[in-house]
Coordinates of C-alpha atoms in Angstrom, one line a residue:
X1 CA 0.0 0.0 0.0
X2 CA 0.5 3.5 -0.9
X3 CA 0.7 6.0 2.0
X4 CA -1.9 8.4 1.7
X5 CA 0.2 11.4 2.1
X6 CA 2.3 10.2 -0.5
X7 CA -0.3 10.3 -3.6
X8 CA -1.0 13.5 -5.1
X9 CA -3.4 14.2 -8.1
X10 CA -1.8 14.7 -11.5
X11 CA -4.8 14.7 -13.7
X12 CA -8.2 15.1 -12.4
X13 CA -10.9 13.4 -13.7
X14 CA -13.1 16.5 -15.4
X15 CA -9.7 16.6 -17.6
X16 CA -9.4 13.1 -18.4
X17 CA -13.1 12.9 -19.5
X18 CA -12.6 16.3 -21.5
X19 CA -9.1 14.4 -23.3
X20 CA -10.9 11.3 -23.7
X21 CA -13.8 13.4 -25.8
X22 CA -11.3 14.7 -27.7
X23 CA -9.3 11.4 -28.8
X24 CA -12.4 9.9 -29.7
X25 CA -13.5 12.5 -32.4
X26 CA -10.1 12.4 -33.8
X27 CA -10.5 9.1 -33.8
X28 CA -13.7 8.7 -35.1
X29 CA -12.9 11.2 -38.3
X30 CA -9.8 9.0 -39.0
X31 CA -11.5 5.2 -39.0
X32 CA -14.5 6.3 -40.7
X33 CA -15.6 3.7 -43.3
X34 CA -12.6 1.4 -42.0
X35 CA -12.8 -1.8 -40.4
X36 CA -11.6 -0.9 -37.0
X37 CA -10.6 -3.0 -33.9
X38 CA -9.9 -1.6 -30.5
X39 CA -6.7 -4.1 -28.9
X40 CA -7.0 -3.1 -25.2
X41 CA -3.5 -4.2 -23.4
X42 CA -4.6 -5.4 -20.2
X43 CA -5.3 -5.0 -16.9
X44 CA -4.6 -1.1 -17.0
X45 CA -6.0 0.0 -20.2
X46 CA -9.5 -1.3 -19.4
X47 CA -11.1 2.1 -17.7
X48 CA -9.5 4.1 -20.5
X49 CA -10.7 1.6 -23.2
X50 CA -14.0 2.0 -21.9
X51 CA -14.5 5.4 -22.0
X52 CA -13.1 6.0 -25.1
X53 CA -14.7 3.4 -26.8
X54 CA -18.3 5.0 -25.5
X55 CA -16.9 8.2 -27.7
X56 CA -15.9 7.0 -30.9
X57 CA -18.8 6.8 -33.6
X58 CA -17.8 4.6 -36.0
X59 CA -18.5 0.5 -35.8
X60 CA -15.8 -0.9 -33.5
X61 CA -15.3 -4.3 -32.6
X62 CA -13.5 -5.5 -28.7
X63 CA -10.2 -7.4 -28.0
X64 CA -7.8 -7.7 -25.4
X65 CA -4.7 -8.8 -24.8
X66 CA -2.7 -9.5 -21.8
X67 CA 0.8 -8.4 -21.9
X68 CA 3.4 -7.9 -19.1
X69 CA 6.8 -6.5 -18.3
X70 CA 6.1 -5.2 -14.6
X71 CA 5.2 -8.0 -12.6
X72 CA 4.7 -6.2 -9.1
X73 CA 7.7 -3.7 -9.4
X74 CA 7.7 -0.2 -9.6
X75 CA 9.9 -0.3 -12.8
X76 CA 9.3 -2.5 -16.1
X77 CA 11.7 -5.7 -16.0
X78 CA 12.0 -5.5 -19.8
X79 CA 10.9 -8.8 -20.3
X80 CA 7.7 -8.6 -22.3
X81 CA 5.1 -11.8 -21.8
X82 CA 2.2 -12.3 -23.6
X83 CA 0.0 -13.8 -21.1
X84 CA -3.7 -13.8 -23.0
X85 CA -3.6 -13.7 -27.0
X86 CA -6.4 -11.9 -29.6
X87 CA -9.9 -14.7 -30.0
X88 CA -10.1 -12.7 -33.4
X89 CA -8.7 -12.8 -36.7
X90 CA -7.4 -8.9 -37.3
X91 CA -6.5 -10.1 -41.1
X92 CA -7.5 -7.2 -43.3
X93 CA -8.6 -4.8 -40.3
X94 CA -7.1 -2.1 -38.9
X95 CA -6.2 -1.9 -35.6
X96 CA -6.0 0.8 -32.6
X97 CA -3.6 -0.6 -29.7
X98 CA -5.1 1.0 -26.4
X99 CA -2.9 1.8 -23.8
X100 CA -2.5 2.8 -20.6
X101 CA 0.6 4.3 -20.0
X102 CA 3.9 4.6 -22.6
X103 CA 7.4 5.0 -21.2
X104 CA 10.5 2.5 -22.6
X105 CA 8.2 1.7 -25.5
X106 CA 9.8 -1.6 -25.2
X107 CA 6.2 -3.4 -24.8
X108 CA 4.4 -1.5 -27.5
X109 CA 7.5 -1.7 -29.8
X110 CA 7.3 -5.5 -29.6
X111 CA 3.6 -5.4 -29.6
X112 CA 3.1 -3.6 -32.8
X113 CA 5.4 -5.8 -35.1
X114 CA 3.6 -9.0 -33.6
X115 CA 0.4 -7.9 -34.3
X116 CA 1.5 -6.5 -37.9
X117 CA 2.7 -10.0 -38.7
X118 CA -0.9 -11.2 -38.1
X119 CA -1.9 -9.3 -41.6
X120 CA -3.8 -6.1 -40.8
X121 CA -4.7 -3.0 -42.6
X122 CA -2.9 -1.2 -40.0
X123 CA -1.7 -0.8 -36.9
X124 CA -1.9 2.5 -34.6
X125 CA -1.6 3.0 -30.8
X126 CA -3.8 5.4 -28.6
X127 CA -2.5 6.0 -25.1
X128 CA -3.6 7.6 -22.3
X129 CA -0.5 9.2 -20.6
X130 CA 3.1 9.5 -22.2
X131 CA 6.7 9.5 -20.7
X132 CA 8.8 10.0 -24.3
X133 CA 11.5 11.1 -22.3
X134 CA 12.1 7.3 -21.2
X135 CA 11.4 6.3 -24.8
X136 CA 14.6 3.7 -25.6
X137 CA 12.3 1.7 -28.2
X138 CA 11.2 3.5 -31.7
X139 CA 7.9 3.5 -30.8
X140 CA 5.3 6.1 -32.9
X141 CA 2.1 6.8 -30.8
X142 CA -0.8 8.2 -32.9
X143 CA -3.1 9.3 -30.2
X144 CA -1.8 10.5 -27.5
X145 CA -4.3 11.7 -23.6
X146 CA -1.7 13.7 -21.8
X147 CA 2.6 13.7 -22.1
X148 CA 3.6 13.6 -18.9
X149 CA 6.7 13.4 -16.9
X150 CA 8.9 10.7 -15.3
X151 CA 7.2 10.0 -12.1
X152 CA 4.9 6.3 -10.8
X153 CA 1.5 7.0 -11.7
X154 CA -1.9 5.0 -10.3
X155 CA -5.2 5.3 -10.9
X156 CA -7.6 5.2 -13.9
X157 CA -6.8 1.6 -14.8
X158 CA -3.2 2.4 -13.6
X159 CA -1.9 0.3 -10.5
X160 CA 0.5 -0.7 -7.5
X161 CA 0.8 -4.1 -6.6
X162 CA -3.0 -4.8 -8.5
X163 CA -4.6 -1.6 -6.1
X164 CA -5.6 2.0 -7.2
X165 CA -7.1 0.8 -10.4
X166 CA -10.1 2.5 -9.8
X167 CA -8.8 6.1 -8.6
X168 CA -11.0 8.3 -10.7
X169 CA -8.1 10.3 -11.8
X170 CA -4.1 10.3 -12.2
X171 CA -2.2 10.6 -9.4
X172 CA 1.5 10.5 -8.6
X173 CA 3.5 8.6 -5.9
X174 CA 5.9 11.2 -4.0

């Protein structure tokens, strides 16, 4: 656990819905008459998935995939797992990679050329917060909530040891 004193609020959650709005007209201009999946990288991207998903106006279908490289740390092991695989064939479709939170790009980067291989129209990633400044893998993000800097984030799908998921906003950990 997280000492109270130690959390602080980054982004509120009036601005998250506001950003969310946003993403999803941009979105929804760009996959119009496409065949477009939403690829939610669980646990954390589910909240953000949700909400964004509720905004964007053009037919969508639902996957998710389970990948890992945090285990219960604080900082990413750089070993990516794939722990739960697409049930959908994304042959011919074009695909939106929702994600939590960005920093290495070392997930993403690896998660982008395996689901490429698999034969879709395209392949895009939406995230909710951004750390390019720890960027070490070539990763372009198309859709981008908030850039923000290098500190350990919870809430809004984003956890610590599997609690704060369901914070209704961004905080920081002092």
């Amino acid at each position: 656990m997280i000492e109270e004193s130690r959390l602080h609020v980054m982004i509120d959650e009036e601005t998250i819905n506001k950003r969310i709005e946003e993403l999803g007209q941009e979105i929804s201009r760009d996959y119009a008459g496409k065949d477009l999946v939403l690829v939610c990288i669980l646990r954390g991207s589910v909240m953000f998935m949700s909400e964004l998903a509720k905004r964007i106006t053009v037919p969508l279908s639902m996957e998710f995939m389970w990948v890992s490289s945090y285990g219960n740390a604080l900082t990413s092991s750089g070993e990516i797992r794939t722990l739960l695989d697409l049930n959908a064939d994304i042959t011919g479709k074009d695909v939106l990679i929702v994600e939590d939170i960005i920093d290495t790009g070392r997930t993403l980067f690896y998660l982008k050329k395996e689901l490429k291989d698999r034969g879709p129209n395209s392949v895009s990633i939406v995230t909710l917060l951004d750390k390019p400044q720890m960027r070490v893998a070539p990763v372009v993000v198309e859709y981008t909530g908030f850039v923000i800097e290098d500190k350990f984030v919870v809430g809004y799908g984003l956890d610590y040891q599997q609690q704060y998921r369901n914070l209704p906003y961004v905080g920081y950990v002092e």
